[in-house]
PDB file of C-alpha atoms in Angstrom:
ATOM      1  CA  MET A   1     220.831 132.252  73.266  1.00  0.00           C
ATOM      2  CA  SER A   2     220.684 136.005  73.834  1.00  0.00           C
ATOM      3  CA  ARG A   3     221.633 138.179  76.615  1.00  0.00           C
ATOM      4  CA  SER A   4     219.852 141.304  77.814  1.00  0.00           C
ATOM      5  CA  ASP A   5     220.396 143.825  80.524  1.00  0.00           C
ATOM      6  CA  ASP A   6     217.613 144.062  83.070  1.00  0.00           C
ATOM      7  CA  GLY A   7     219.188 146.990  84.829  1.00  0.00           C
ATOM      8  CA  ASN A   8     220.399 144.924  87.734  1.00  0.00           C
ATOM      9  CA  ASP A   9     224.070 145.619  87.561  1.00  0.00           C
ATOM     10  CA  GLY A  10     224.344 144.224  84.064  1.00  0.00           C
ATOM     11  CA  GLU A  11     223.674 140.618  85.185  1.00  0.00           C
ATOM     12  CA  ALA A  12     222.743 138.368  82.194  1.00  0.00           C
ATOM     13  CA  THR A  13     219.732 135.990  82.426  1.00  0.00           C
ATOM     14  CA  GLU A  14     219.468 132.893  80.211  1.00  0.00           C
ATOM     15  CA  ARG A  15     215.935 132.094  78.755  1.00  0.00           C
ATOM     16  CA  VAL A  16     214.832 128.384  78.583  1.00  0.00           C
ATOM     17  CA  VAL A  17     212.591 127.309  75.666  1.00  0.00           C
ATOM     18  CA  ILE A  18     210.697 123.906  75.810  1.00  0.00           C
ATOM     19  CA  ARG A  19     209.578 122.390  72.484  1.00  0.00           C
ATOM     20  CA  ASP A  20     206.876 119.555  72.619  1.00  0.00           C
ATOM     21  CA  ARG A  21     206.361 117.888  69.248  1.00  0.00           C
ATOM     22  CA  ARG A  22     203.174 115.960  70.375  1.00  0.00           C
ATOM     23  CA  LYS A  23     199.883 117.111  68.984  1.00  0.00           C
ATOM     24  CA  ILE A  24     197.031 117.913  71.342  1.00  0.00           C
ATOM     25  CA  ASP A  25     193.423 117.526  70.114  1.00  0.00           C
ATOM     26  CA  VAL A  26     190.780 120.099  70.775  1.00  0.00           C
ATOM     27  CA  LYS A  27     189.690 118.323  73.929  1.00  0.00           C
ATOM     28  CA  GLY A  28     193.187 118.350  75.308  1.00  0.00           C
ATOM     29  CA  LYS A  29     193.856 114.614  74.902  1.00  0.00           C
ATOM     30  CA  ASP A  30     197.055 113.081  73.647  1.00  0.00           C
ATOM     31  CA  THR A  31     196.525 112.111  69.987  1.00  0.00           C
ATOM     32  CA  LYS A  32     198.731 109.039  70.270  1.00  0.00           C
ATOM     33  CA  VAL A  33     196.894 107.808  73.360  1.00  0.00           C
ATOM     34  CA  ALA A  34     193.537 108.435  71.674  1.00  0.00           C
ATOM     35  CA  LYS A  35     194.611 106.488  68.596  1.00  0.00           C
ATOM     36  CA  GLN A  36     195.684 103.529  70.785  1.00  0.00           C
ATOM     37  CA  ALA A  37     192.359 103.586  72.609  1.00  0.00           C
ATOM     38  CA  GLU A  38     190.520 103.661  69.293  1.00  0.00           C
ATOM     39  CA  GLU A  39     192.473 100.637  68.022  1.00  0.00           C
ATOM     40  CA  GLU A  40     191.717  98.709  71.224  1.00  0.00           C
ATOM     41  CA  SER A  41     188.037  99.590  70.919  1.00  0.00           C
ATOM     42  CA  THR A  42     187.919  98.490  67.255  1.00  0.00           C
ATOM     43  CA  GLY A  43     189.719  95.187  68.004  1.00  0.00           C
ATOM     44  CA  GLY A  44     187.300  94.448  70.828  1.00  0.00           C
ATOM     45  CA  ALA A  45     184.363  95.060  68.520  1.00  0.00           C
ATOM     46  CA  HIS A  46     185.827  92.700  65.936  1.00  0.00           C
ATOM     47  CA  ARG A  47     186.374  90.018  68.562  1.00  0.00           C
ATOM     48  CA  ALA A  48     182.838  90.466  69.799  1.00  0.00           C
ATOM     49  CA  ALA A  49     181.546  90.028  66.259  1.00  0.00           C
ATOM     50  CA  GLU A  50     183.679  86.916  65.692  1.00  0.00           C
ATOM     51  CA  GLU A  51     182.903  85.227  69.028  1.00  0.00           C
ATOM     52  CA  PRO A  52     179.182  84.889  69.802  1.00  0.00           C
ATOM     53  CA  GLU A  53     178.046  85.343  73.367  1.00  0.00           C
ATOM     54  CA  GLU A  54     177.778  82.272  75.528  1.00  0.00           C
ATOM     55  CA  GLY A  55     174.325  80.582  75.295  1.00  0.00           C
ATOM     56  CA  VAL A  56     173.471  82.042  71.897  1.00  0.00           C
ATOM     57  CA  VAL A  57     172.514  79.341  69.322  1.00  0.00           C
ATOM     58  CA  VAL A  58     173.529  80.106  65.788  1.00  0.00           C
ATOM     59  CA  ASP A  59     170.897  78.715  63.403  1.00  0.00           C
ATOM     60  CA  THR A  60     172.468  77.966  60.072  1.00  0.00           C
ATOM     61  CA  PRO A  61     171.077  75.980  57.100  1.00  0.00           C
ATOM     62  CA  ALA A  62     173.730  73.295  57.615  1.00  0.00           C
ATOM     63  CA  LEU A  63     172.765  72.845  61.268  1.00  0.00           C
ATOM     64  CA  GLY A  64     169.082  72.640  60.367  1.00  0.00           C
ATOM     65  CA  ALA A  65     169.764  70.001  57.710  1.00  0.00           C
ATOM     66  CA  GLU A  66     171.818  67.961  60.174  1.00  0.00           C
ATOM     67  CA  LEU A  67     169.046  68.107  62.779  1.00  0.00           C
ATOM     68  CA  GLU A  68     166.475  67.010  60.205  1.00  0.00           C
ATOM     69  CA  ALA A  69     168.686  64.084  59.158  1.00  0.00           C
ATOM     70  CA  LEU A  70     169.077  63.009  62.795  1.00  0.00           C
ATOM     71  CA  ARG A  71     165.329  63.274  63.343  1.00  0.00           C
ATOM     72  CA  THR A  72     164.632  61.129  60.272  1.00  0.00           C
ATOM     73  CA  GLU A  73     167.173  58.513  61.359  1.00  0.00           C
ATOM     74  CA  LEU A  74     165.650  58.416  64.854  1.00  0.00           C
ATOM     75  CA  GLU A  75     162.177  57.822  63.402  1.00  0.00           C
ATOM     76  CA  GLU A  76     163.497  55.013  61.192  1.00  0.00           C
ATOM     77  CA  ARG A  77     165.261  53.353  64.128  1.00  0.00           C
ATOM     78  CA  THR A  78     162.092  53.665  66.216  1.00  0.00           C
ATOM     79  CA  ARG A  79     160.029  51.979  63.511  1.00  0.00           C
ATOM     80  CA  ASP A  80     162.641  49.240  63.186  1.00  0.00           C
ATOM     81  CA  LEU A  81     162.541  48.653  66.936  1.00  0.00           C
ATOM     82  CA  GLN A  82     158.744  48.501  66.940  1.00  0.00           C
ATOM     83  CA  ARG A  83     158.749  46.038  64.041  1.00  0.00           C
ATOM     84  CA  VAL A  84     161.354  43.810  65.698  1.00  0.00           C
ATOM     85  CA  THR A  85     159.420  43.918  68.986  1.00  0.00           C
ATOM     86  CA  ALA A  86     156.184  42.890  67.231  1.00  0.00           C
ATOM     87  CA  GLU A  87     157.947  40.099  65.342  1.00  0.00           C
ATOM     88  CA  TYR A  88     159.500  38.806  68.552  1.00  0.00           C
ATOM     89  CA  ALA A  89     156.119  38.868  70.319  1.00  0.00           C
ATOM     90  CA  ASN A  90     154.558  36.898  67.452  1.00  0.00           C
ATOM     91  CA  TYR A  91     157.471  34.481  67.531  1.00  0.00           C
ATOM     92  CA  ARG A  92     157.001  33.916  71.261  1.00  0.00           C
ATOM     93  CA  LYS A  93     153.297  33.271  70.723  1.00  0.00           C
ATOM     94  CA  ARG A  94     154.020  30.758  67.971  1.00  0.00           C
ATOM     95  CA  VAL A  95     156.642  29.020  70.103  1.00  0.00           C
ATOM     96  CA  ASP A  96     154.299  28.821  73.083  1.00  0.00           C
ATOM     97  CA  ARG A  97     151.465  27.541  70.888  1.00  0.00           C
ATOM     98  CA  ASP A  98     153.693  24.971  69.188  1.00  0.00           C
ATOM     99  CA  ARG A  99     155.093  23.865  72.555  1.00  0.00           C
ATOM    100  CA  SER A 100     151.568  23.460  73.916  1.00  0.00           C
ATOM    101  CA  VAL A 101     150.466  21.488  70.850  1.00  0.00           C
ATOM    102  CA  ALA A 102     153.553  19.280  71.008  1.00  0.00           C
ATOM    103  CA  ALA A 103     153.016  18.606  74.706  1.00  0.00           C
ATOM    104  CA  GLU A 104     149.366  17.750  74.111  1.00  0.00           C
ATOM    105  CA  GLN A 105     150.270  15.415  71.245  1.00  0.00           C
ATOM    106  CA  THR A 106     152.862  13.655  73.373  1.00  0.00           C
ATOM    107  CA  THR A 107     150.447  13.287  76.264  1.00  0.00           C
ATOM    108  CA  GLY A 108     147.752  12.067  73.868  1.00  0.00           C
ATOM    109  CA  SER A 109     150.060   9.410  72.473  1.00  0.00           C
ATOM    110  CA  VAL A 110     150.881   8.087  75.939  1.00  0.00           C
ATOM    111  CA  LEU A 111     147.234   8.082  77.046  1.00  0.00           C
ATOM    112  CA  THR A 112     146.116   6.398  73.823  1.00  0.00           C
ATOM    113  CA  ALA A 113     148.521   3.571  74.577  1.00  0.00           C
ATOM    114  CA  LEU A 114     146.898   3.197  78.011  1.00  0.00           C
ATOM    115  CA  LEU A 115     143.302   3.031  76.730  1.00  0.00           C
ATOM    116  CA  PRO A 116     143.283  -0.788  76.332  1.00  0.00           C
ATOM    117  CA  VAL A 117     144.308  -1.074  79.999  1.00  0.00           C
ATOM    118  CA  LEU A 118     141.445   1.230  80.967  1.00  0.00           C
ATOM    119  CA  ASP A 119     139.080  -0.905  78.873  1.00  0.00           C
ATOM    120  CA  ASP A 120     140.166  -4.009  80.814  1.00  0.00           C
ATOM    121  CA  ILE A 121     139.541  -2.170  84.070  1.00  0.00           C
ATOM    122  CA  ASP A 122     136.036  -1.215  82.893  1.00  0.00           C
ATOM    123  CA  ARG A 123     135.199  -4.837  81.979  1.00  0.00           C
ATOM    124  CA  ALA A 124     136.517  -6.064  85.299  1.00  0.00           C
ATOM    125  CA  ARG A 125     134.357  -3.485  87.074  1.00  0.00           C
ATOM    126  CA  GLU A 126     131.275  -4.618  85.117  1.00  0.00           C
ATOM    127  CA  HIS A 127     131.855  -8.237  86.084  1.00  0.00           C
ATOM    128  CA  GLY A 128     132.564  -7.452  89.718  1.00  0.00           C
ATOM    129  CA  ASP A 129     136.190  -8.500  89.559  1.00  0.00           C
ATOM    130  CA  LEU A 130     137.581  -5.109  90.562  1.00  0.00           C
ATOM    131  CA  ASN A 131     138.431  -5.638  94.202  1.00  0.00           C
ATOM    132  CA  GLY A 132     141.381  -5.930  96.560  1.00  0.00           C
ATOM    133  CA  PRO A 133     144.799  -4.549  95.565  1.00  0.00           C
ATOM    134  CA  PHE A 134     143.733  -4.522  91.919  1.00  0.00           C
ATOM    135  CA  ALA A 135     140.975  -2.041  92.761  1.00  0.00           C
ATOM    136  CA  THR A 136     143.522   0.210  94.480  1.00  0.00           C
ATOM    137  CA  VAL A 137     145.807   0.150  91.446  1.00  0.00           C
ATOM    138  CA  ALA A 138     142.892   0.855  89.125  1.00  0.00           C
ATOM    139  CA  GLU A 139     141.831   3.787  91.283  1.00  0.00           C
ATOM    140  CA  ALA A 140     145.356   5.251  91.267  1.00  0.00           C
ATOM    141  CA  LEU A 141     145.647   4.841  87.511  1.00  0.00           C
ATOM    142  CA  GLY A 142     142.307   6.568  86.931  1.00  0.00           C
ATOM    143  CA  THR A 143     143.350   9.472  89.153  1.00  0.00           C
ATOM    144  CA  SER A 144     146.676   9.869  87.333  1.00  0.00           C
ATOM    145  CA  VAL A 145     145.217   9.909  83.817  1.00  0.00           C
ATOM    146  CA  GLY A 146     142.532  12.307  85.014  1.00  0.00           C
ATOM    147  CA  LYS A 147     145.203  14.772  86.176  1.00  0.00           C
ATOM    148  CA  LEU A 148     146.689  14.621  82.675  1.00  0.00           C
ATOM    149  CA  GLY A 149     143.364  15.779  81.253  1.00  0.00           C
ATOM    150  CA  LEU A 150     141.872  12.473  80.100  1.00  0.00           C
ATOM    151  CA  VAL A 151     138.071  12.463  80.284  1.00  0.00           C
ATOM    152  CA  ALA A 152     135.892   9.386  79.663  1.00  0.00           C
ATOM    153  CA  PHE A 153     132.424   9.645  78.106  1.00  0.00           C
ATOM    154  CA  GLY A 154     129.726   7.277  76.886  1.00  0.00           C
ATOM    155  CA  GLU A 155     126.896   6.282  79.194  1.00  0.00           C
ATOM    156  CA  LYS A 156     123.533   4.628  78.577  1.00  0.00           C
ATOM    157  CA  GLY A 157     120.872   7.222  77.905  1.00  0.00           C
ATOM    158  CA  ASP A 158     123.240   9.797  76.351  1.00  0.00           C
ATOM    159  CA  PRO A 159     121.891  11.478  73.193  1.00  0.00           C
ATOM    160  CA  PHE A 160     123.637  10.071  70.156  1.00  0.00           C
ATOM    161  CA  ASP A 161     126.316  12.411  68.798  1.00  0.00           C
ATOM    162  CA  PRO A 162     127.876  11.199  65.550  1.00  0.00           C
ATOM    163  CA  THR A 163     130.984  13.349  66.234  1.00  0.00           C
ATOM    164  CA  ARG A 164     131.631  11.504  69.525  1.00  0.00           C
ATOM    165  CA  HIS A 165     129.870   8.174  69.168  1.00  0.00           C
ATOM    166  CA  GLU A 166     130.384   5.327  66.765  1.00  0.00           C
ATOM    167  CA  ALA A 167     127.134   3.388  66.271  1.00  0.00           C
ATOM    168  CA  VAL A 168     127.627  -0.343  65.807  1.00  0.00           C
ATOM    169  CA  ALA A 169     123.912  -1.236  66.059  1.00  0.00           C
ATOM    170  CA  HIS A 170     120.598   0.519  65.332  1.00  0.00           C
ATOM    171  CA  LEU A 171     117.123  -0.315  66.597  1.00  0.00           C
ATOM    172  CA  THR A 172     113.831   1.467  67.176  1.00  0.00           C
ATOM    173  CA  SER A 173     112.168   2.082  70.496  1.00  0.00           C
ATOM    174  CA  ALA A 174     109.011   3.759  71.709  1.00  0.00           C
ATOM    175  CA  ASP A 175     110.837   4.797  74.880  1.00  0.00           C
ATOM    176  CA  VAL A 176     113.018   7.426  73.154  1.00  0.00           C
ATOM    177  CA  THR A 177     112.161  10.686  71.439  1.00  0.00           C
ATOM    178  CA  GLU A 178     115.517  11.126  69.758  1.00  0.00           C
ATOM    179  CA  PRO A 179     118.447   8.882  68.760  1.00  0.00           C
ATOM    180  CA  THR A 180     119.781   7.640  72.075  1.00  0.00           C
ATOM    181  CA  CYS A 181     122.671   5.462  73.218  1.00  0.00           C
ATOM    182  CA  VAL A 182     121.018   2.401  74.767  1.00  0.00           C
ATOM    183  CA  GLU A 183     124.144   0.337  75.170  1.00  0.00           C
ATOM    184  CA  VAL A 184     127.867   1.215  75.472  1.00  0.00           C
ATOM    185  CA  MET A 185     130.309  -1.415  74.288  1.00  0.00           C
ATOM    186  CA  ARG A 186     133.392   0.744  74.837  1.00  0.00           C
ATOM    187  CA  ARG A 187     133.762   4.152  76.377  1.00  0.00           C
ATOM    188  CA  GLY A 188     135.259   7.061  74.490  1.00  0.00           C
ATOM    189  CA  TYR A 189     137.920   9.496  75.691  1.00  0.00           C
ATOM    190  CA  THR A 190     138.847  13.134  75.120  1.00  0.00           C
ATOM    191  CA  LEU A 191     141.962  15.135  75.973  1.00  0.00           C
ATOM    192  CA  GLY A 192     140.999  18.755  76.258  1.00  0.00           C
ATOM    193  CA  GLU A 193     139.225  19.609  73.010  1.00  0.00           C
ATOM    194  CA  ARG A 194     140.807  16.665  71.236  1.00  0.00           C
ATOM    195  CA  LEU A 195     138.908  13.418  70.680  1.00  0.00           C
ATOM    196  CA  LEU A 196     141.212  10.518  71.389  1.00  0.00           C
ATOM    197  CA  ARG A 197     138.682   7.804  70.693  1.00  0.00           C
ATOM    198  CA  PRO A 198     134.903   7.698  69.984  1.00  0.00           C
ATOM    199  CA  ALA A 199     132.605   5.560  72.091  1.00  0.00           C
ATOM    200  CA  LEU A 200     131.170   2.357  70.598  1.00  0.00           C
ATOM    201  CA  VAL A 201     127.427   2.327  71.203  1.00  0.00           C
ATOM    202  CA  ALA A 202     124.115   0.818  70.152  1.00  0.00           C
ATOM    203  CA  VAL A 203     121.601   3.461  69.114  1.00  0.00           C
ATOM    204  CA  ALA A 204     117.807   3.407  69.460  1.00  0.00           C
ATOM    205  CA  ASP A 205     115.782   5.612  67.141  1.00  0.00           C
ATOM    206  CA  PRO A 206     112.215   6.733  67.883  1.00  0.00           C
ATOM    207  CA  GLU A 207     109.449   4.564  66.288  1.00  0.00           C
TER     208      GLU A 207
END
């Protein structure tokens, strides 16, 4: 400190000196504050670089390979499903066909066992013995076997068909122009497309 006389009755005045050790940049900003702001700005930039924005998809080779593997597996599973579906459909068709064949064979066996009874009914009808309660039973039996698909064939005048008729006699006749059934000894029967029994007939050939 120093003292000086200012001419006012020798009164001494003390001078105050303020020393600020902070450095001020050319723009008048506090250097320490500017440095802190710069660090915060740099850290924010780093965080922005490390954390992608929401909704942005990062396409990397590993991600592409994983997607391709998933796509390939999906295609394989789809083909497997289609193959299994086709095999199951074929299996159902085979089962339905086998069930139908088995049912037809069973029905055919039962109806074949009834054919002798139907033959007796036919002979009784030819001799005029089919009357009264017996006629009613015969009618009911014929209706029942008809519902099961049994069809009788073999009438006089039918063209001879070696796949459906069994000829037990042959003769010639001027009244026919082709081999013809002139007498039926026993009627034949079919079940659907299946021949249960051929008809026994006498055949007349043209002269």
